[in-house]
């Protein structure tokens, strides 16, 4: 009997039987012992090999599978795409990538916790898998992003293939959107999720897996930008606009950090005397090549990427500091500062705004301008916030009045002091057969019944100023290119000082 001692301990014995006693001599016994040892060696290596194979399979599984959903992961996808792209036949389009992003997943995760979020993702992964053919690859890239790679199968020449795969991809995308959008009950709540899908074609939209995924992501972003719940096919135009947006975004963040923004000031004057009574602070972004960008070109993105609060704070503080300097020089002016809707909601804080201003001037010197639509956002909150701003001493104005959707019944409940007549009405004043005069007259009447004083925007001619003055019922102010465009602080200062030296009305001509 020969024990078999493998690495994992005794695992059996090799028994050789003879019907005669002492049948095996010493040498034969040695031979049999060696045989047993060889057997042990063979067994050990066999076992080690299969353990290694198993471990390798596990490592492969872990490396190429998403732990949460059990779907293949991004690494798997890259390999898969590499294979497709390295196949010589992948010349005519026959594959497409669908980049799927959920609209509305983050609030679930934030509000109900990660466990619920994880379960939602697991269930959606199953739905996604059920929406496609077995031959299609479904991948979870991370977060709430999934990708599907489909093949167009039939090849009838490049043009037909293209049409066919685009068609298949859009139809599948719509099916996926519909399927993912069905109500989903997890964590005691029923959720309604929407999905947006971006599509890229292989190899039309790239011969590199990372680029193809990126392009599908850009197309998805475009689908989202257009309201979500739809699919969008990648095109070069999206790539360009995405690139521009991305570089503008990076430059905006830098501009904020490096304080590249500047405030220009447009004089606000009394229509009757043409005396400068206030300045409106308007943000500008000077460029290296000398061009000065107006807010219309960059403020929408500032709002979108969440930079409006730091930039808005900077504007308010800088305008207040400038006003202090002018007060010190004897220029007793007020300062108008624009507040965007995103500075008011959801976290607008009157004390915070007052804190930015108070080190320099009393808030009563500051007129905060808010557009009509911002005032209509959330009636109860608006009322409370405006009241709090008033309590801090700020003056409040409705900007661009007449272009939004305010209702008179709401306006009378708000703490406001002035109303800025939008320049589109002022513009109309000169035009023959226009209703401009009638409209401005109505706005004036309304303002006086609400006890608000008016500031006309965009006065470009003496005739407009005169008409506005004739129509006004009380204190009337205005601003516009007729008097002066927005100008840098030092120019404003020069103008205001020159104006202050003039006293007779006859001398009041625009610069
Ligand atoms: P707004 O507050 O209604 O500012 C008046 C705009 O009309 C300014 O454009 C000004 O340059 C322009 N303007 C003034 N007089 C005339 C005129 O006679 N004719 C014409 N055609 N235009 C005139 P700007 O500076 O490009 O600002 C555009 C808008 O951007 C502002 O409209 C305001 O809503 C926003 N904005 C500007 N600065 C800031 C800021 O610091 N923060 C926020 N949140 N918004 C700002
Ligand atoms: Mg304004
Ligand atoms: Mg305005």
Coordinates of C-alpha atoms and ligand atoms in Angstrom, one line a residue:
X1 CA 0.0 0.0 0.0
X2 CA 1.5 3.3 -1.1
X3 CA 0.1 6.5 0.4
X4 CA -0.5 9.3 -2.1
X5 CA 0.5 12.6 -0.4
X6 CA -0.6 15.4 -2.6
X7 CA -0.1 19.1 -1.8
X8 CA -3.5 19.3 -0.1
X9 CA -2.6 16.4 2.2
X10 CA -3.1 12.5 1.9
X11 CA -5.6 12.0 -0.8
X12 CA -5.7 8.3 -1.1
X13 CA -3.3 5.4 -1.6
X14 CA -2.1 3.2 -4.4
X15 CA -2.6 -0.5 -3.6
X16 CA -0.9 -3.2 -5.5
X17 CA -2.0 -6.7 -4.7
X18 CA -0.2 -10.0 -5.1
X19 CA -1.5 -13.4 -4.0
X20 CA 2.0 -14.3 -2.8
X21 CA 3.7 -13.1 0.3
X22 CA 6.8 -11.0 -0.1
X23 CA 6.3 -11.0 -3.8
X24 CA 8.0 -7.6 -4.4
X25 CA 11.7 -7.3 -3.7
X26 CA 13.4 -4.1 -2.5
X27 CA 14.1 -2.7 -6.0
X28 CA 10.6 -3.4 -7.2
X29 CA 9.2 -1.7 -4.1
X30 CA 11.4 1.4 -4.9
X31 CA 10.0 1.4 -8.4
X32 CA 6.5 1.3 -7.1
X33 CA 7.2 4.1 -4.7
X34 CA 8.5 6.2 -7.5
X35 CA 5.4 5.4 -9.5
X36 CA 3.3 6.6 -6.6
X37 CA 5.4 9.8 -6.3
X38 CA 4.9 10.4 -10.1
X39 CA 1.2 9.9 -9.7
X40 CA 1.1 12.4 -6.9
X41 CA 3.0 14.9 -9.0
X42 CA 0.6 14.4 -11.9
X43 CA -2.4 14.7 -9.7
X44 CA -1.0 17.9 -8.1
X45 CA -0.3 19.6 -11.4
X46 CA -3.7 18.6 -12.8
X47 CA -5.4 20.1 -9.8
X48 CA -3.2 23.3 -9.8
X49 CA -4.0 23.7 -13.5
X50 CA -7.8 23.5 -13.0
X51 CA -7.7 25.8 -10.0
X52 CA -5.7 28.3 -12.1
X53 CA -8.2 28.0 -14.9
X54 CA -11.0 28.6 -12.6
X55 CA -9.2 31.6 -11.0
X56 CA -8.5 33.0 -14.5
X57 CA -12.1 32.6 -15.4
X58 CA -13.1 34.4 -12.2
X59 CA -10.7 37.2 -12.8
X60 CA -11.9 37.6 -16.4
X61 CA -15.5 37.7 -15.2
X62 CA -14.7 40.3 -12.6
X63 CA -12.7 42.4 -15.0
X64 CA -15.2 42.4 -17.8
X65 CA -18.5 42.4 -15.9
X66 CA -20.4 45.1 -14.1
X67 CA -20.8 43.9 -10.5
X68 CA -24.1 45.5 -9.9
X69 CA -26.1 44.3 -12.9
X70 CA -24.0 41.4 -14.2
X71 CA -23.9 43.0 -17.6
X72 CA -20.6 43.3 -19.5
X73 CA -18.7 46.5 -18.6
X74 CA -16.9 49.2 -20.5
X75 CA -13.7 47.2 -20.7
X76 CA -15.6 44.3 -22.4
X77 CA -17.2 46.8 -24.8
X78 CA -13.8 48.2 -25.8
X79 CA -12.5 44.7 -26.6
X80 CA -15.7 43.9 -28.5
X81 CA -15.4 47.0 -30.6
X82 CA -11.7 46.4 -31.1
X83 CA -12.6 43.0 -32.5
X84 CA -15.3 44.4 -34.8
X85 CA -13.0 47.2 -36.1
X86 CA -10.1 44.9 -36.7
X87 CA -12.3 42.6 -38.9
X88 CA -11.5 43.4 -42.5
X89 CA -15.2 43.0 -43.5
X90 CA -16.3 45.9 -41.2
X91 CA -16.1 48.3 -44.1
X92 CA -19.7 49.0 -45.0
X93 CA -21.7 50.1 -42.0
X94 CA -23.2 47.1 -40.3
X95 CA -23.0 48.0 -36.6
X96 CA -24.4 50.8 -34.5
X97 CA -23.8 51.8 -30.9
X98 CA -26.7 53.1 -28.8
X99 CA -25.7 55.3 -25.8
X100 CA -28.5 55.3 -23.3
X101 CA -28.7 57.7 -20.4
X102 CA -31.6 57.8 -17.9
X103 CA -33.3 61.1 -17.3
X104 CA -34.4 61.4 -13.7
X105 CA -32.3 58.7 -12.1
X106 CA -30.2 60.9 -9.9
X107 CA -33.1 62.3 -7.9
X108 CA -34.2 58.8 -7.0
X109 CA -30.7 57.9 -5.9
X110 CA -30.3 61.1 -3.9
X111 CA -33.8 61.0 -2.3
X112 CA -34.2 57.3 -1.6
X113 CA -30.7 56.1 -1.1
X114 CA -28.2 53.9 -3.0
X115 CA -29.9 50.6 -2.3
X116 CA -33.1 51.7 -4.0
X117 CA -30.9 53.3 -6.8
X118 CA -29.0 50.0 -7.2
X119 CA -32.2 48.0 -7.4
X120 CA -33.7 50.4 -10.0
X121 CA -30.5 50.0 -12.1
X122 CA -30.7 46.2 -11.8
X123 CA -34.3 46.1 -13.0
X124 CA -33.6 48.5 -15.8
X125 CA -30.7 46.4 -16.9
X126 CA -33.0 43.4 -17.2
X127 CA -35.5 45.4 -19.2
X128 CA -32.8 46.6 -21.5
X129 CA -31.6 43.1 -22.0
X130 CA -35.1 42.0 -22.7
X131 CA -35.6 44.8 -25.3
X132 CA -32.7 43.6 -27.6
X133 CA -31.9 40.5 -29.6
X134 CA -29.6 37.8 -28.1
X135 CA -26.9 38.7 -30.6
X136 CA -26.8 42.4 -29.4
X137 CA -24.4 43.4 -26.7
X138 CA -25.8 45.3 -23.7
X139 CA -23.2 47.0 -21.5
X140 CA -23.3 49.1 -18.3
X141 CA -20.7 51.7 -18.6
X142 CA -21.2 53.1 -15.1
X143 CA -23.8 55.3 -13.2
X144 CA -27.0 55.4 -15.2
X145 CA -25.3 54.9 -18.6
X146 CA -25.8 51.9 -20.7
X147 CA -24.7 51.0 -24.2
X148 CA -26.0 48.6 -26.8
X149 CA -24.1 47.4 -29.8
X150 CA -26.3 46.1 -32.6
X151 CA -25.5 44.6 -36.0
X152 CA -27.4 45.3 -39.1
X153 CA -26.9 41.8 -40.5
X154 CA -28.0 42.1 -44.1
X155 CA -25.5 43.7 -46.5
X156 CA -26.7 45.1 -49.7
X157 CA -24.1 47.6 -50.6
X158 CA -22.9 50.6 -48.6
X159 CA -25.9 53.0 -49.1
X160 CA -28.6 50.5 -48.3
X161 CA -26.7 49.3 -45.3
X162 CA -26.4 52.8 -44.0
X163 CA -30.1 53.5 -44.3
X164 CA -30.9 50.1 -42.9
X165 CA -28.7 50.3 -39.8
X166 CA -29.9 53.9 -39.0
X167 CA -33.4 52.7 -39.3
X168 CA -32.9 49.7 -37.1
X169 CA -31.0 51.8 -34.5
X170 CA -33.7 54.4 -34.3
X171 CA -36.5 51.8 -34.0
X172 CA -34.6 49.9 -31.3
X173 CA -33.9 53.2 -29.5
X174 CA -37.6 54.0 -29.5
X175 CA -38.4 50.5 -28.2
X176 CA -35.8 50.9 -25.4
X177 CA -37.1 54.3 -24.5
X178 CA -40.7 53.0 -24.3
X179 CA -39.6 50.0 -22.3
X180 CA -37.5 51.8 -19.8
X181 CA -40.2 54.4 -19.4
X182 CA -42.8 52.0 -18.1
X183 CA -43.6 52.5 -14.4
X184 CA -41.1 50.8 -12.1
X185 CA -41.9 50.0 -8.5
X186 CA -38.9 49.9 -6.1
X187 CA -38.5 50.8 -2.5
X188 CA -42.2 51.3 -2.0
X189 CA -42.5 53.9 -4.7
X190 CA -43.4 53.8 -8.4
X191 CA -40.8 55.6 -10.6
X192 CA -41.2 57.0 -14.0
X193 CA -38.0 57.3 -15.8
X194 CA -37.2 58.7 -19.2
X195 CA -34.2 57.8 -21.4
X196 CA -32.3 59.6 -24.0
X197 CA -30.4 57.7 -26.7
X198 CA -27.4 58.8 -28.8
X199 CA -26.5 56.7 -31.9
X200 CA -23.1 56.2 -33.7
X201 CA -22.5 54.0 -36.7
X202 CA -19.4 51.8 -37.1
X203 CA -17.2 52.7 -38.9
X204 CA -18.9 55.9 -40.2
X205 CA -18.5 57.8 -37.0
X206 CA -15.0 56.5 -35.9
X207 CA -12.5 53.7 -36.1
X208 CA -11.5 53.9 -32.5
X209 CA -13.7 52.4 -29.7
X210 CA -13.2 55.3 -27.3
X211 CA -14.0 57.9 -30.0
X212 CA -17.1 55.9 -31.1
X213 CA -18.4 55.8 -27.5
X214 CA -17.6 59.5 -27.0
X215 CA -19.5 60.4 -30.2
X216 CA -22.5 58.4 -29.1
X217 CA -22.3 60.2 -25.8
X218 CA -22.4 63.6 -27.6
X219 CA -25.4 62.5 -29.7
X220 CA -27.1 61.4 -26.4
X221 CA -26.4 64.8 -24.9
X222 CA -28.0 66.4 -28.0
X223 CA -31.1 64.2 -27.5
X224 CA -31.2 65.3 -23.9
X225 CA -30.7 69.0 -24.9
X226 CA -33.7 68.7 -27.2
X227 CA -35.9 67.7 -24.3
X228 CA -34.9 64.0 -23.7
X229 CA -37.0 60.9 -24.2
X230 CA -35.8 60.6 -27.8
X231 CA -32.9 59.3 -29.9
X232 CA -30.4 61.3 -31.9
X233 CA -27.9 60.2 -34.6
X234 CA -24.4 61.6 -34.3
X235 CA -23.2 64.0 -36.9
X236 CA -20.1 66.2 -37.4
X237 CA -22.1 69.3 -36.5
X238 CA -22.9 68.0 -33.0
X239 CA -19.2 67.2 -32.5
X240 CA -18.3 70.8 -33.5
X241 CA -20.9 72.5 -31.3
X242 CA -20.1 70.1 -28.5
X243 CA -16.4 71.0 -28.8
X244 CA -17.2 74.7 -28.9
X245 CA -19.4 74.4 -25.8
X246 CA -16.8 72.4 -24.0
X247 CA -14.0 74.9 -24.7
X248 CA -16.3 77.8 -23.8
X249 CA -17.2 76.1 -20.6
X250 CA -13.5 75.5 -19.7
X251 CA -12.7 79.1 -20.6
X252 CA -15.6 80.4 -18.5
X253 CA -14.4 78.5 -15.4
X254 CA -10.9 79.9 -16.0
X255 CA -12.3 83.4 -16.5
X256 CA -14.1 83.1 -13.1
X257 CA -11.0 81.9 -11.3
X258 CA -8.7 84.5 -12.9
X259 CA -11.3 87.3 -12.5
X260 CA -11.3 88.1 -16.2
X261 CA -14.9 89.5 -16.1
X262 CA -15.4 93.2 -16.1
X263 CA -18.4 95.4 -15.4
X264 CA -19.5 98.1 -17.8
X265 CA -21.9 100.8 -16.6
X266 CA -24.8 102.3 -18.5
X267 CA -26.0 105.7 -17.3
X268 CA -29.6 105.9 -16.2
X269 CA -30.8 109.5 -16.6
X270 CA -33.8 111.6 -15.6
X271 CA -35.8 112.1 -18.8
X272 CA -36.6 115.7 -18.0
X273 CA -33.3 117.0 -16.9
X274 CA -30.9 114.4 -18.5
X275 CA -29.2 114.3 -15.1
X276 CA -27.5 111.0 -14.4
X277 CA -29.2 109.4 -11.5
X278 CA -28.0 105.8 -11.6
X279 CA -25.9 103.3 -13.4
X280 CA -26.8 99.8 -14.5
X281 CA -23.9 97.3 -14.1
X282 CA -23.7 95.0 -17.1
X283 CA -21.2 92.2 -17.2
X284 CA -18.6 92.0 -20.0
X285 CA -15.9 89.4 -20.8
X286 CA -12.9 91.0 -22.5
X287 CA -10.9 88.6 -24.8
X288 CA -7.2 88.4 -25.5
X289 CA -7.8 89.7 -29.0
X290 CA -9.4 92.9 -27.7
X291 CA -13.0 91.8 -28.4
X292 CA -15.4 92.4 -25.5
X293 CA -18.1 89.7 -25.2
X294 CA -21.6 90.7 -24.3
X295 CA -23.6 88.7 -21.8
X296 CA -25.8 87.2 -24.5
X297 CA -22.9 85.1 -25.7
X298 CA -21.9 83.5 -22.5
X299 CA -24.5 84.1 -19.7
X300 CA -26.8 81.3 -20.9
X301 CA -24.0 78.8 -20.5
X302 CA -23.0 80.4 -17.1
X303 CA -26.5 79.7 -15.9
X304 CA -26.5 76.2 -17.3
X305 CA -23.2 75.0 -15.7
X306 CA -24.1 76.5 -12.4
X307 CA -21.5 79.3 -12.4
X308 CA -24.2 82.0 -12.0
X309 CA -24.1 82.1 -8.2
X310 CA -20.4 82.9 -7.9
X311 CA -20.4 85.2 -10.9
X312 CA -23.6 86.9 -9.7
X313 CA -22.1 87.4 -6.2
X314 CA -19.0 88.9 -7.9
X315 CA -21.1 91.3 -9.9
X316 CA -23.1 92.5 -6.9
X317 CA -20.0 93.0 -4.7
X318 CA -18.0 94.7 -7.5
X319 CA -20.9 97.0 -8.4
X320 CA -21.2 98.0 -4.7
X321 CA -17.5 98.6 -4.3
X322 CA -17.5 100.8 -7.4
X323 CA -20.5 102.7 -6.1
X324 CA -18.6 103.4 -2.8
X325 CA -15.8 104.8 -4.8
X326 CA -18.1 107.1 -6.8
X327 CA -19.9 108.2 -3.6
X328 CA -16.5 109.1 -2.2
X329 CA -16.0 111.3 -5.2
X330 CA -19.3 113.1 -4.7
X331 CA -21.3 111.2 -7.4
X332 CA -24.5 110.4 -5.6
X333 CA -25.8 107.7 -7.8
X334 CA -27.8 104.5 -7.4
X335 CA -26.7 101.3 -8.9
X336 CA -28.8 98.8 -10.8
X337 CA -27.7 95.2 -10.8
X338 CA -29.3 92.3 -12.6
X339 CA -30.3 89.2 -10.7
X340 CA -31.0 86.0 -12.7
X341 CA -33.8 83.6 -11.9
X342 CA -31.2 81.0 -10.8
X343 CA -29.8 83.4 -8.2
X344 CA -33.3 83.7 -6.7
X345 CA -34.4 80.0 -6.9
X346 CA -34.1 77.7 -5.1
X347 CA -31.8 79.2 -2.6
X348 CA -32.0 83.0 -3.0
X349 CA -31.0 84.5 0.4
X350 CA -31.6 88.2 1.0
X351 CA -29.2 88.3 3.9
X352 CA -26.4 86.9 1.7
X353 CA -27.0 89.5 -0.9
X354 CA -27.1 92.3 1.7
X355 CA -23.8 90.9 3.2
X356 CA -22.1 91.4 -0.1
X357 CA -23.1 95.0 -0.4
X358 CA -23.1 96.3 3.1
X359 CA -19.3 96.7 3.5
X360 CA -19.5 99.3 0.8
X361 CA -22.9 101.0 0.6
X362 CA -26.3 100.8 2.2
X363 CA -28.4 98.3 0.2
X364 CA -31.0 101.1 -0.4
X365 CA -28.6 102.4 -3.1
X366 CA -28.8 99.2 -5.0
X367 CA -31.7 98.4 -7.4
X368 CA -32.0 94.7 -8.0
X369 CA -33.4 94.0 -11.5
X370 CA -35.4 90.8 -11.9
X371 CA -37.2 89.7 -15.0
X372 CA -41.0 89.2 -15.1
X373 CA -40.7 85.5 -15.6
X374 CA -38.5 85.1 -12.6
X375 CA -41.2 86.9 -10.5
X376 CA -43.8 84.4 -11.7
X377 CA -41.8 81.3 -10.9
X378 CA -43.1 80.4 -7.5
X379 CA -45.7 82.9 -6.1
X380 CA -45.4 82.2 -2.4
X381 CA -41.6 82.0 -2.4
X382 CA -41.2 85.1 -4.7
X383 CA -43.4 87.2 -2.4
X384 CA -41.4 86.2 0.7
X385 CA -38.0 86.6 -1.0
X386 CA -38.8 90.1 -2.4
X387 CA -40.1 91.2 0.9
X388 CA -36.9 89.9 2.6
X389 CA -34.8 91.8 0.0
X390 CA -36.9 95.0 0.6
X391 CA -36.4 94.5 4.4
X392 CA -32.7 94.4 3.8
X393 CA -33.1 97.8 2.2
X394 CA -32.7 96.8 -1.5
X395 CA -34.9 98.6 -4.2
X396 CA -36.5 96.2 -6.6
X397 CA -37.2 96.6 -10.3
X398 CA -39.0 94.5 -12.9
X399 CA -36.6 94.2 -15.9
X400 CA -37.8 94.0 -19.6
X401 CA -41.3 94.6 -18.6
X402 CA -43.9 93.6 -21.2
X403 CA -41.9 90.7 -22.6
X404 CA -42.9 88.1 -20.0
X405 CA -46.0 86.6 -18.5
X406 CA -46.6 88.6 -15.3
X407 CA -50.2 89.0 -14.2
X408 CA -51.3 92.3 -12.7
X409 CA -53.1 90.6 -9.8
X410 CA -49.7 89.0 -8.8
X411 CA -47.7 92.1 -9.3
X412 CA -49.8 94.2 -6.9
X413 CA -48.8 91.8 -4.1
X414 CA -45.1 92.1 -4.7
X415 CA -42.7 94.5 -3.0
X416 CA -41.4 96.4 -6.0
X417 CA -40.4 100.0 -6.6
X418 CA -39.8 100.3 -10.3
X419 CA -40.7 98.9 -13.7
X420 CA -38.3 98.9 -16.7
X421 CA -40.2 99.3 -20.0
X422 CA -38.6 96.9 -22.4
X423 CA -36.8 98.4 -25.3
X424 CA -39.0 96.8 -27.9
X425 CA -41.8 99.2 -26.9
X426 CA -39.5 102.2 -26.9
X427 CA -38.3 101.1 -30.3
X428 CA -41.9 101.1 -31.6
X429 CA -42.5 104.7 -30.5
X430 CA -40.9 106.3 -33.6
X431 CA -42.5 103.9 -36.1
X432 CA -45.4 105.1 -38.2
X433 CA -48.6 103.2 -37.7
X434 CA -47.3 101.3 -34.7
X435 CA -49.1 100.7 -31.4
X436 CA -46.0 101.7 -29.5
X437 CA -47.4 104.9 -28.1
X438 CA -50.6 103.3 -26.9
X439 CA -48.7 100.4 -25.3
X440 CA -46.3 102.7 -23.5
X441 CA -49.2 104.8 -22.3
X442 CA -50.9 101.7 -20.9
X443 CA -47.6 100.6 -19.2
X444 CA -47.3 104.1 -17.6
X445 CA -50.8 104.0 -16.3
X446 CA -50.3 100.5 -14.9
X447 CA -47.1 101.5 -13.2
X448 CA -48.7 104.5 -11.6
X449 CA -51.6 102.5 -10.4
X450 CA -49.2 100.0 -8.9
X451 CA -47.2 102.9 -7.4
X452 CA -44.1 102.0 -9.4
X453 CA -41.8 104.4 -11.1
X454 CA -40.7 103.7 -14.7
X455 CA -37.4 103.5 -16.4
X456 CA -37.5 103.2 -20.2
X457 CA -34.8 101.0 -21.8
X458 CA -33.2 101.4 -25.2
X459 CA -33.8 105.0 -25.9
X460 CA -32.0 105.6 -29.1
X461 CA -33.4 108.9 -30.4
X462 CA -34.2 112.3 -29.0
X463 CA -37.7 111.9 -30.4
X464 CA -38.2 108.8 -28.2
X465 CA -37.0 110.6 -25.1
X466 CA -39.3 113.4 -25.8
X467 CA -42.3 111.1 -26.4
X468 CA -41.6 109.2 -23.2
X469 CA -41.3 112.4 -21.2
X470 CA -44.6 113.7 -22.6
X471 CA -46.3 110.5 -21.7
X472 CA -44.9 110.0 -18.2
X473 CA -47.1 110.7 -15.3
X474 CA -44.5 111.0 -12.5
X475 CA -40.8 110.6 -12.0
X476 CA -39.4 109.1 -15.3
X477 CA -36.0 107.7 -15.9
X478 CA -34.4 106.1 -19.0
X479 CA -31.3 104.7 -20.5
X480 CA -30.2 104.0 -24.0
X481 CA -27.6 104.6 -26.7
X482 CA -29.0 108.1 -27.3
X483 CA -27.5 109.1 -24.0
X484 CA -24.7 106.5 -23.7
X485 CA -24.1 102.8 -24.3
X486 CA -22.7 100.8 -21.4
X487 CA -19.1 102.0 -20.8
X488 CA -16.1 101.0 -18.6
X489 CA -16.0 102.4 -15.1
X490 CA -13.4 105.1 -15.8
X491 CA -15.3 106.4 -18.8
X492 CA -18.5 106.4 -16.8
X493 CA -16.8 108.4 -14.1
X494 CA -15.6 111.0 -16.6
X495 CA -19.1 111.3 -18.1
X496 CA -20.8 111.6 -14.8
X497 CA -18.4 114.2 -13.6
X498 CA -18.8 116.2 -16.8
X499 CA -22.6 116.0 -16.5
X500 CA -22.5 117.1 -12.9
X501 CA -20.8 120.3 -13.9
X502 CA -23.6 121.1 -16.4
X503 CA -26.7 122.5 -14.9
X504 CA -28.9 124.2 -17.6
X505 CA -31.3 121.9 -19.4
X506 CA -30.3 123.4 -22.8
X507 CA -26.9 122.0 -22.4
X508 CA -28.2 118.5 -22.0
X509 CA -27.3 116.8 -25.2
X510 CA -26.1 113.3 -25.6
X511 CA -22.4 112.5 -25.8
Ligands
LIG1 P1 -30.9 94.2 -19.5 O1 -30.7 94.1 -18.0 O2 -32.2 94.5 -20.0 O3 -29.8 95.3 -20.0 C1 -30.0 96.2 -21.0 C2 -29.4 95.7 -22.2 O4 -29.8 96.5 -23.3 C3 -27.9 95.7 -22.2 O5 -27.4 94.7 -23.0 C4 -27.6 97.0 -22.9 O6 -26.3 97.1 -23.5 C5 -28.7 97.1 -23.9 N1 -29.0 98.4 -24.4 C6 -29.0 99.5 -23.6 N2 -29.4 100.6 -24.3 C7 -29.7 100.2 -25.6 C8 -30.1 100.8 -26.7 O7 -30.3 102.0 -26.8 N3 -30.3 100.0 -27.8 C9 -30.1 98.7 -27.8 N4 -30.3 98.0 -28.9 N5 -29.7 98.0 -26.7 C10 -29.4 98.8 -25.6 P2 -26.3 93.7 -22.5 O8 -25.3 94.5 -21.7 O9 -25.8 93.0 -23.7 O10 -27.1 92.8 -21.5 C11 -28.0 91.9 -21.9 C12 -28.7 91.3 -20.8 O11 -27.9 90.4 -20.1 C13 -29.2 92.3 -19.7 O12 -30.4 92.8 -20.1 C14 -29.4 91.4 -18.5 O13 -30.6 90.7 -18.6 C15 -28.2 90.4 -18.7 N6 -27.1 90.8 -17.9 C16 -26.2 91.7 -18.1 N7 -25.3 91.7 -17.1 C17 -25.7 90.8 -16.2 C18 -25.3 90.4 -14.9 O14 -24.3 90.9 -14.4 N8 -26.0 89.4 -14.3 C19 -27.1 88.9 -14.8 N9 -27.7 87.9 -14.1 N10 -27.5 89.2 -16.0 C20 -26.9 90.2 -16.7
LIG2 MG1 -31.3 95.0 -16.5
LIG3 MG1 -33.8 95.1 -19.6

